PDB file of C-alpha atoms in Angstrom:
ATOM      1  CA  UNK F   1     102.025  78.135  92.497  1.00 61.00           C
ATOM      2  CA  UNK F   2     105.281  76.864  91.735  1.00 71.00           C
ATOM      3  CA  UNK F   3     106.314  73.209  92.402  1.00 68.00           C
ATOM      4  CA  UNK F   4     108.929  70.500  92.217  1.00 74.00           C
ATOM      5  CA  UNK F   5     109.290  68.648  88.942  1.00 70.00           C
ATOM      6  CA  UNK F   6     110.103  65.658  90.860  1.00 68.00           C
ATOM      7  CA  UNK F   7     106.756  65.376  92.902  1.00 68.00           C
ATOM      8  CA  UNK F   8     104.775  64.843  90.071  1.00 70.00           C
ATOM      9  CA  UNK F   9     104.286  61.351  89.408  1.00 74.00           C
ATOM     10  CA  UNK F  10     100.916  59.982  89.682  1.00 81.00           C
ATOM     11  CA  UNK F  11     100.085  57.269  92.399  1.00 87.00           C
ATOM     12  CA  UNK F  12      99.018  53.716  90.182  1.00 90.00           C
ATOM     13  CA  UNK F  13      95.882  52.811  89.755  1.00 94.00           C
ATOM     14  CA  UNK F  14      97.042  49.781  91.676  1.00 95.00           C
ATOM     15  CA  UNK F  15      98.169  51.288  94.616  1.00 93.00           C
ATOM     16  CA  UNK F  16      94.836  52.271  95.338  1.00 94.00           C
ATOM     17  CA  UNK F  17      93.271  48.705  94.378  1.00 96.00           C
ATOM     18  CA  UNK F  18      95.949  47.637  97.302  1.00 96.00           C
ATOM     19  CA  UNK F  19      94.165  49.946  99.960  1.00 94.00           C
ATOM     20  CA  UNK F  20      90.308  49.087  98.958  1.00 95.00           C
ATOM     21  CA  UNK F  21      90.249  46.390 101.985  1.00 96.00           C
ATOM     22  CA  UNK F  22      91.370  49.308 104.006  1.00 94.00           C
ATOM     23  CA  UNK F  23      89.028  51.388 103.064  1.00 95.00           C
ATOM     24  CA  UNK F  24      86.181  49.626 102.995  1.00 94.00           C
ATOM     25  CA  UNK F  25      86.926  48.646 106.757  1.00 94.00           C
ATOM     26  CA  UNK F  26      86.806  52.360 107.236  1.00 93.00           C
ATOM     27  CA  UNK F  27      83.643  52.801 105.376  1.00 93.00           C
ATOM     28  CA  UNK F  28      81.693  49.652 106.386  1.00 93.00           C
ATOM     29  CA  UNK F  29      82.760  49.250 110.334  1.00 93.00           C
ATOM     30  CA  UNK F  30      83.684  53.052 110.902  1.00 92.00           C
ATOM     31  CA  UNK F  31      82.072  55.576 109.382  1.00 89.00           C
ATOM     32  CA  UNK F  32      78.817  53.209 109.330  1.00 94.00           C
ATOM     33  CA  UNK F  33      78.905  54.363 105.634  1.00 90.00           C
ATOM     34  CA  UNK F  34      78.733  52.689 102.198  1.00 93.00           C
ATOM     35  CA  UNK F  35      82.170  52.791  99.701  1.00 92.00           C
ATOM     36  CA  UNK F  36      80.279  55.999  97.690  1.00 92.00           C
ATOM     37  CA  UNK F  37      79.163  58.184 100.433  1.00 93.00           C
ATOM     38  CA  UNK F  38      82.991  57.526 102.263  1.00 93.00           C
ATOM     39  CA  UNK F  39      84.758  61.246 102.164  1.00 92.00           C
ATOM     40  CA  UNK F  40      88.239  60.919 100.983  1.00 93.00           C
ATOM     41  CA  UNK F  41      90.668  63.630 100.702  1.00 90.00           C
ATOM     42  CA  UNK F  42      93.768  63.880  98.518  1.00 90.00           C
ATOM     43  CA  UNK F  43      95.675  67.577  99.533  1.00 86.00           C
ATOM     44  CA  UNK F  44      98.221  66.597  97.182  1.00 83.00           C
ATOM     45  CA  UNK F  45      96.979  67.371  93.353  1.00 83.00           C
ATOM     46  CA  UNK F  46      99.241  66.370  90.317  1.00 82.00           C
ATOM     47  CA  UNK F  47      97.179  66.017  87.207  1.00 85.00           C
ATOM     48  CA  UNK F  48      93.823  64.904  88.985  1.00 87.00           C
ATOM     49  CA  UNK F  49      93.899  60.922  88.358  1.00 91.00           C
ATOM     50  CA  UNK F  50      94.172  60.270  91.797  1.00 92.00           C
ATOM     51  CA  UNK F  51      90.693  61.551  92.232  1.00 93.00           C
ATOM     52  CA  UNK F  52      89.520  59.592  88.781  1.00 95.00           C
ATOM     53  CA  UNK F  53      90.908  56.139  90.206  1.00 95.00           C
ATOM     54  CA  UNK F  54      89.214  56.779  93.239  1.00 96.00           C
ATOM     55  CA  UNK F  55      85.884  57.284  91.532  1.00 95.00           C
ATOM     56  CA  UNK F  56      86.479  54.467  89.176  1.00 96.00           C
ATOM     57  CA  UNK F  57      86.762  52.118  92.119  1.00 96.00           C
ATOM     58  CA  UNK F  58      83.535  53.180  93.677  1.00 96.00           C
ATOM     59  CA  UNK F  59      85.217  56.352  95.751  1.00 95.00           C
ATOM     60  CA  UNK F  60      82.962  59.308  93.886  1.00 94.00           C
ATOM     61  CA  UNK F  61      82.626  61.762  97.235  1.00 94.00           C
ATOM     62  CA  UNK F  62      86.763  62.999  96.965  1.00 94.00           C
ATOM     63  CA  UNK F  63      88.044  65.990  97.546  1.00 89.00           C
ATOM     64  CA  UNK F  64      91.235  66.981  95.206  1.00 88.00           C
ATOM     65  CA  UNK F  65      91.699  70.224  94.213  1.00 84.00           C
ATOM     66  CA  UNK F  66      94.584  71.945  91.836  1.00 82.00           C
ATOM     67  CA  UNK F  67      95.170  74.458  95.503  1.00 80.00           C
ATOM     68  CA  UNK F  68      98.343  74.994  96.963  1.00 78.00           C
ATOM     69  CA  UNK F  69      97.340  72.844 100.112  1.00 75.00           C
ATOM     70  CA  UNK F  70      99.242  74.461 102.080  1.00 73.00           C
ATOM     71  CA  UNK F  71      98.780  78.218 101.186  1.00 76.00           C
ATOM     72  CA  UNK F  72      94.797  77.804 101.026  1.00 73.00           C
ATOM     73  CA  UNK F  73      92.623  79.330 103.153  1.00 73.00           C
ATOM     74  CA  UNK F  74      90.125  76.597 102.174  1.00 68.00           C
ATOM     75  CA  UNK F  75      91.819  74.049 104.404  1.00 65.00           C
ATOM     76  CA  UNK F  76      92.466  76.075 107.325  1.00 66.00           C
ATOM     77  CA  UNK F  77      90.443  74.840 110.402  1.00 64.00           C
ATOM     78  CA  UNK F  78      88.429  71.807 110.631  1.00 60.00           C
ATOM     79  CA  UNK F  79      88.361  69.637 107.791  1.00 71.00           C
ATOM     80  CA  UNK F  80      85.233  67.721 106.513  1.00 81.00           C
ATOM     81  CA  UNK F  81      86.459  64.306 105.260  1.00 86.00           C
ATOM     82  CA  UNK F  82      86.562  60.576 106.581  1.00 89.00           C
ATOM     83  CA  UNK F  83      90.129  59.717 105.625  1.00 89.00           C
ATOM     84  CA  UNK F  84      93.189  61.426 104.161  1.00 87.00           C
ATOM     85  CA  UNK F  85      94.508  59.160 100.830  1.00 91.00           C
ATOM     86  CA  UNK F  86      97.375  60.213  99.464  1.00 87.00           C
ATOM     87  CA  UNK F  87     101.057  59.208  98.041  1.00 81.00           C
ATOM     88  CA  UNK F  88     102.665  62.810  99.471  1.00 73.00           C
ATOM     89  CA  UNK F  89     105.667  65.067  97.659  1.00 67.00           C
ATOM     90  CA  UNK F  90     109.191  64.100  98.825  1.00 68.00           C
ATOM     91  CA  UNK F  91     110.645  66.935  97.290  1.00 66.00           C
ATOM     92  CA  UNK F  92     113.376  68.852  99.954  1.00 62.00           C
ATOM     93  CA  UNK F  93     110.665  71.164 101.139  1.00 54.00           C
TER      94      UNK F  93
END
């Protein structure tokens, strides 16, 4: 699928150390769930390090896929995930 040049640049690593307290709220007091088994998804796939920070910082049940998000039947309906983490596009679509 074709995309915008300019909406590929890869969140930091330290963007996503900034949201652990976040998400361990989420996990711990929340979901009732510990960091690993917390479902994350990521609709927005660049070069797939998004999911590999995630999963170095404890986050190993994510969902990010190289799909056109919004053309896949995969996430039509119901989704099954905990939270949404992600840095979206900003290109003029």
């Amino acid at each position: 699928f074709e995309t915008d040049y300019g909406d590929h640049f890869e969140t930091p690593l330290e963007a996503y150390r900034d949201l652990l307290p976040v998400l361990d709220v989420i996990a711990e007091r929340v979901i009732k769930k510990p960091r690993e088994a917390l479902r994350l998804f990521d609709p927005y796939f660049c070069d797939g390090q998004s999911a590999r920070h995630l999963h170095g910082l404890g986050f190993t049940n994510v969902i990010h896929e190289n799909v056109d998000f919004y053309a896949s039947e995969r996430f039509a309906g119901a989704f099954d995930f905990d939270a949404i983490v992600t840095n979206p596009p900003y290109s003029g679509d």
